[in-house]
């Protein structure tokens, strides 16, 4: 009952939170921002309720990943795992043509904000796809959305179970162009969130692919970013 009441409250606050969120986006877009500033905004955009935008990251790790992605001068970025759109905000500043973000949960009102993420004058079109990334139908939708355009950067941050992350890698890696990169979140050896098993797949993947690890502290629990070069 309490949960239902809280949810009703969130819906009632949508108009107010929407106005505030678009105001924050205008502030964000008002200046050309260096990558570390973009990352700071993505980690704490300052919006609320159904317009909350946030990513939980170790700043040094996500900054290094964003710098690797920027080096590619990417046209097309695909992300699996939108959640509250924090990393989508970063990719939408970097992709010049397309940013496709996918999640099993619908984005709700936040979707309007995410579609407006690219900076003024950018040619980047944002698509938000809702569905299970492991289903063949969904993979076909992603391919259709790309219309044959090669992907420069694929970010795999959806299902964190070992079989889930492996399925995402095997299903979508062929979309990434030669020289492009695939990023994985939560590869550090120690993970304390139940269901975080990316590290087990990552250990196997290192045997078969050219990889790079971005881990702030080898003894840390959680986080850690892995990169595969295609
Ligand atoms: C860790 S969050 C993504 C965080 C986001 N990339 C960020 O850092 O701002 C993982 C997301 O993956 C989504 N997800 C889990 N399993 C999925 C699946 N099979 N297909 C698509 N999305 C999935 C969850 O709904 C969740 O929103």
CSV table of C-alpha atoms and ligand atoms in Angstrom, one decimal:
chain,number,residue,atom,x,y,z
A,1,UNK,CA,0.0,0.0,0.0
A,2,UNK,CA,2.8,2.4,1.0
A,3,UNK,CA,4.6,1.6,-2.2
A,4,UNK,CA,1.5,2.3,-4.2
A,5,UNK,CA,1.0,5.7,-2.5
A,6,UNK,CA,4.7,6.6,-3.1
A,7,UNK,CA,4.3,5.7,-6.8
A,8,UNK,CA,1.2,7.8,-7.1
A,9,UNK,CA,3.1,10.7,-5.6
A,10,UNK,CA,5.9,10.2,-8.2
A,11,UNK,CA,3.3,10.4,-11.0
A,12,UNK,CA,1.7,13.5,-9.5
A,13,UNK,CA,5.1,15.2,-9.4
A,14,UNK,CA,5.9,14.4,-13.1
A,15,UNK,CA,5.0,17.9,-14.5
A,16,UNK,CA,7.1,19.6,-11.8
A,17,UNK,CA,10.1,17.2,-12.2
A,18,UNK,CA,9.8,17.5,-16.0
A,19,UNK,CA,10.1,21.2,-15.9
A,20,UNK,CA,13.1,21.1,-13.6
A,21,UNK,CA,14.8,18.3,-15.6
A,22,UNK,CA,14.6,20.2,-18.9
A,23,UNK,CA,15.9,23.3,-17.1
A,24,UNK,CA,18.9,21.2,-15.9
A,25,UNK,CA,19.4,19.9,-19.4
A,26,UNK,CA,19.4,23.5,-20.8
A,27,UNK,CA,22.1,24.4,-18.1
A,28,UNK,CA,24.1,21.4,-19.1
A,29,UNK,CA,23.9,22.3,-22.8
A,30,UNK,CA,24.7,26.0,-22.2
A,31,UNK,CA,28.4,25.4,-22.3
A,32,UNK,CA,30.7,23.1,-24.3
A,33,UNK,CA,31.9,20.7,-21.6
A,34,UNK,CA,35.1,18.7,-21.2
A,35,UNK,CA,34.7,15.0,-20.7
A,36,UNK,CA,35.3,15.0,-17.0
A,37,UNK,CA,32.5,17.6,-16.6
A,38,UNK,CA,30.1,15.5,-18.7
A,39,UNK,CA,30.9,12.5,-16.5
A,40,UNK,CA,30.2,14.6,-13.3
A,41,UNK,CA,26.8,15.6,-14.7
A,42,UNK,CA,26.1,12.0,-15.6
A,43,UNK,CA,26.8,10.8,-12.1
A,44,UNK,CA,24.7,13.5,-10.6
A,45,UNK,CA,22.4,15.4,-12.9
A,46,UNK,CA,20.3,16.7,-10.1
A,47,UNK,CA,16.9,15.7,-11.4
A,48,UNK,CA,14.3,13.8,-9.5
A,49,UNK,CA,11.6,11.1,-9.5
A,50,UNK,CA,10.7,9.8,-13.0
A,51,UNK,CA,13.2,12.3,-14.5
A,52,UNK,CA,16.1,11.2,-12.3
A,53,UNK,CA,19.3,10.8,-14.3
A,54,UNK,CA,22.3,9.1,-12.6
A,55,UNK,CA,25.0,6.6,-13.1
A,56,UNK,CA,26.9,4.9,-10.3
A,57,UNK,CA,30.6,4.7,-11.3
A,58,UNK,CA,34.1,5.2,-10.1
A,59,UNK,CA,34.9,8.6,-11.7
A,60,UNK,CA,38.5,7.6,-12.8
A,61,UNK,CA,37.2,4.5,-14.5
A,62,UNK,CA,34.3,6.0,-16.4
A,63,UNK,CA,36.5,9.0,-17.4
A,64,UNK,CA,39.1,6.7,-18.9
A,65,UNK,CA,36.4,4.7,-20.8
A,66,UNK,CA,34.8,7.9,-22.1
A,67,UNK,CA,38.2,9.1,-23.3
A,68,UNK,CA,38.8,5.8,-25.1
A,69,UNK,CA,35.3,6.1,-26.8
A,70,UNK,CA,36.0,9.8,-27.7
A,71,UNK,CA,39.3,8.8,-29.4
A,72,UNK,CA,37.2,6.7,-31.8
A,73,UNK,CA,35.3,9.9,-32.9
A,74,UNK,CA,32.2,7.6,-32.8
A,75,UNK,CA,29.3,8.0,-35.2
A,76,UNK,CA,27.3,5.2,-33.7
A,77,UNK,CA,27.0,3.9,-30.1
A,78,UNK,CA,24.8,1.1,-28.8
A,79,UNK,CA,24.2,0.6,-25.1
A,80,UNK,CA,22.6,-2.4,-23.4
A,81,UNK,CA,21.3,-1.2,-20.0
A,82,UNK,CA,19.9,2.3,-19.8
A,83,UNK,CA,18.6,2.3,-16.3
A,84,UNK,CA,18.4,6.0,-15.3
A,85,UNK,CA,20.2,7.2,-18.4
A,86,UNK,CA,23.5,8.3,-16.7
A,87,UNK,CA,25.8,6.6,-19.2
A,88,UNK,CA,23.4,7.4,-22.1
A,89,UNK,CA,24.0,11.1,-21.3
A,90,UNK,CA,27.8,10.6,-21.9
A,91,UNK,CA,27.4,8.6,-25.1
A,92,UNK,CA,24.9,11.1,-26.5
A,93,UNK,CA,27.6,13.8,-26.2
A,94,UNK,CA,30.1,11.6,-28.1
A,95,UNK,CA,28.1,9.9,-30.9
A,96,UNK,CA,27.8,12.1,-34.0
A,97,UNK,CA,25.0,10.1,-35.7
A,98,UNK,CA,23.2,7.6,-33.5
A,99,UNK,CA,22.9,6.5,-29.9
A,100,UNK,CA,20.7,3.5,-29.3
A,101,UNK,CA,20.1,2.6,-25.7
A,102,UNK,CA,18.3,-0.6,-24.7
A,103,UNK,CA,16.6,-1.8,-21.6
A,104,UNK,CA,14.2,-4.5,-20.5
A,105,UNK,CA,12.2,-1.8,-18.5
A,106,UNK,CA,10.5,1.0,-20.4
A,107,UNK,CA,12.1,4.4,-19.8
A,108,UNK,CA,8.8,6.1,-18.7
A,109,UNK,CA,8.7,9.9,-18.8
A,110,UNK,CA,12.5,10.0,-18.6
A,111,UNK,CA,12.6,8.8,-22.2
A,112,UNK,CA,11.6,12.4,-23.4
A,113,UNK,CA,14.7,13.7,-21.6
A,114,UNK,CA,17.0,11.0,-22.9
A,115,UNK,CA,16.0,11.7,-26.5
A,116,UNK,CA,16.9,15.4,-25.9
A,117,UNK,CA,20.4,14.5,-24.5
A,118,UNK,CA,22.6,15.3,-27.7
A,119,UNK,CA,24.1,18.8,-27.6
A,120,UNK,CA,22.5,21.6,-29.6
A,121,UNK,CA,23.5,21.3,-33.2
A,122,UNK,CA,24.5,17.6,-32.9
A,123,UNK,CA,23.4,15.3,-35.7
A,124,UNK,CA,23.0,12.5,-33.1
A,125,UNK,CA,19.6,10.8,-33.1
A,126,UNK,CA,18.7,8.9,-29.9
A,127,UNK,CA,16.6,5.7,-30.0
A,128,UNK,CA,15.4,4.0,-26.9
A,129,UNK,CA,14.5,0.3,-27.4
A,130,UNK,CA,12.6,-1.6,-24.8
A,131,UNK,CA,12.9,-5.4,-24.5
A,132,UNK,CA,15.0,-8.4,-23.5
A,133,UNK,CA,18.4,-8.0,-25.1
A,134,UNK,CA,18.6,-11.8,-25.2
A,135,UNK,CA,15.6,-12.4,-27.4
A,136,UNK,CA,16.2,-12.9,-31.1
A,137,UNK,CA,13.3,-10.5,-31.9
A,138,UNK,CA,14.9,-7.8,-29.9
A,139,UNK,CA,18.3,-8.3,-31.5
A,140,UNK,CA,16.6,-8.0,-34.9
A,141,UNK,CA,15.1,-4.7,-33.8
A,142,UNK,CA,18.5,-3.4,-32.9
A,143,UNK,CA,19.9,-4.4,-36.3
A,144,UNK,CA,16.9,-2.8,-38.1
A,145,UNK,CA,17.4,0.4,-36.1
A,146,UNK,CA,21.0,0.5,-37.2
A,147,UNK,CA,20.0,0.0,-40.8
A,148,UNK,CA,23.4,-1.5,-41.6
A,149,UNK,CA,25.5,1.3,-39.9
A,150,UNK,CA,28.5,-0.1,-38.2
A,151,UNK,CA,28.8,0.4,-34.4
A,152,UNK,CA,31.9,2.2,-33.1
A,153,UNK,CA,31.2,1.5,-29.4
A,154,UNK,CA,29.0,-1.1,-27.8
A,155,UNK,CA,28.5,-0.8,-24.0
A,156,UNK,CA,27.3,-4.0,-22.3
A,157,UNK,CA,25.8,-3.1,-18.9
A,158,UNK,CA,22.5,-5.0,-18.9
A,159,UNK,CA,22.0,-8.4,-17.4
A,160,UNK,CA,25.0,-9.0,-15.1
A,161,UNK,CA,24.6,-12.8,-14.8
A,162,UNK,CA,27.4,-14.7,-16.4
A,163,UNK,CA,25.2,-16.3,-19.1
A,164,UNK,CA,23.4,-13.0,-19.6
A,165,UNK,CA,26.5,-10.9,-20.3
A,166,UNK,CA,28.0,-13.6,-22.5
A,167,UNK,CA,24.7,-13.8,-24.5
A,168,UNK,CA,24.9,-10.0,-25.0
A,169,UNK,CA,28.5,-10.2,-26.2
A,170,UNK,CA,27.9,-13.1,-28.6
A,171,UNK,CA,24.6,-11.6,-29.9
A,172,UNK,CA,25.8,-8.0,-30.6
A,173,UNK,CA,29.6,-8.1,-31.1
A,174,UNK,CA,29.3,-8.7,-34.9
A,175,UNK,CA,27.7,-5.2,-35.1
A,176,UNK,CA,30.9,-3.5,-34.0
A,177,UNK,CA,33.3,-2.4,-36.7
A,178,UNK,CA,36.9,-3.4,-36.9
A,179,UNK,CA,38.8,-1.0,-34.7
A,180,UNK,CA,35.7,-0.3,-32.6
A,181,UNK,CA,35.4,-1.2,-28.9
A,182,UNK,CA,33.1,-3.1,-26.6
A,183,UNK,CA,32.9,-2.0,-23.0
A,184,UNK,CA,31.8,-4.1,-20.0
A,185,UNK,CA,30.9,-2.8,-16.5
A,186,UNK,CA,31.6,-4.5,-13.2
A,187,UNK,CA,34.5,-6.8,-14.2
A,188,UNK,CA,36.4,-6.4,-10.9
A,189,UNK,CA,37.2,-9.8,-9.3
A,190,UNK,CA,35.2,-9.0,-6.1
A,191,UNK,CA,31.5,-8.2,-6.6
A,192,UNK,CA,29.1,-8.0,-3.7
A,193,UNK,CA,25.8,-7.4,-5.5
A,194,UNK,CA,23.9,-10.7,-5.9
A,195,UNK,CA,23.7,-11.6,-9.6
A,196,UNK,CA,26.9,-9.6,-10.6
A,197,UNK,CA,28.8,-12.3,-12.4
A,198,UNK,CA,30.4,-10.3,-15.2
A,199,UNK,CA,33.9,-11.1,-13.8
A,200,UNK,CA,33.4,-14.8,-14.5
A,201,UNK,CA,32.7,-14.2,-18.2
A,202,UNK,CA,35.4,-11.6,-18.3
A,203,UNK,CA,38.1,-14.1,-17.1
A,204,UNK,CA,37.1,-16.4,-20.0
A,205,UNK,CA,36.9,-13.6,-22.5
A,206,UNK,CA,40.4,-12.5,-21.8
A,207,UNK,CA,41.6,-15.8,-23.2
A,208,UNK,CA,40.0,-15.2,-26.6
A,209,UNK,CA,40.0,-11.4,-27.2
A,210,UNK,CA,42.3,-8.4,-27.1
A,211,UNK,CA,41.3,-6.8,-23.8
A,212,UNK,CA,42.2,-3.9,-21.6
A,213,UNK,CA,41.2,-3.4,-18.0
A,214,UNK,CA,40.3,-0.1,-16.3
A,215,UNK,CA,40.2,-0.8,-12.5
A,216,UNK,CA,41.0,1.9,-10.1
A,217,UNK,CA,42.2,-0.4,-7.2
A,218,UNK,CA,42.8,-4.1,-7.7
A,219,UNK,CA,41.4,-4.8,-4.2
A,220,UNK,CA,38.2,-2.9,-4.8
A,221,UNK,CA,34.8,-4.5,-4.4
A,222,UNK,CA,32.5,-3.9,-7.4
A,223,UNK,CA,32.9,-1.7,-10.5
A,224,UNK,CA,35.8,-2.1,-12.9
A,225,UNK,CA,35.5,-1.6,-16.7
A,226,UNK,CA,36.7,-4.1,-19.3
A,227,UNK,CA,37.3,-3.1,-23.0
A,228,UNK,CA,37.5,-5.5,-25.9
A,229,UNK,CA,39.1,-4.2,-29.1
A,230,UNK,CA,37.5,-5.6,-32.2
B,1,LIG,C1,23.4,-1.4,-14.2
B,1,LIG,S1,22.0,-0.9,-15.0
B,1,LIG,C2,22.6,0.1,-16.3
B,1,LIG,C3,23.2,1.4,-15.8
B,1,LIG,C4,23.6,2.4,-16.9
B,1,LIG,N1,24.3,1.8,-18.0
B,1,LIG,C5,24.4,3.5,-16.3
B,1,LIG,O1,25.5,3.2,-15.8
B,1,LIG,O2,23.8,4.6,-16.2
B,1,LIG,C6,21.5,-2.4,-15.8
B,1,LIG,C7,20.2,-2.2,-16.6
B,1,LIG,O3,20.1,-3.4,-17.4
B,1,LIG,C8,18.8,-3.7,-17.6
B,1,LIG,N2,18.7,-5.1,-18.0
B,1,LIG,C9,18.8,-6.2,-17.2
B,1,LIG,N3,18.7,-7.3,-17.9
B,1,LIG,C10,18.4,-6.9,-19.2
B,1,LIG,C11,18.0,-7.6,-20.4
B,1,LIG,N4,18.0,-9.0,-20.4
B,1,LIG,N5,17.7,-6.9,-21.5
B,1,LIG,C12,17.8,-5.5,-21.5
B,1,LIG,N6,18.1,-4.8,-20.3
B,1,LIG,C13,18.4,-5.5,-19.2
B,1,LIG,C14,18.1,-3.4,-16.2
B,1,LIG,O4,16.7,-3.2,-16.4
B,1,LIG,C15,18.9,-2.2,-15.8
B,1,LIG,O5,18.2,-1.0,-16.0
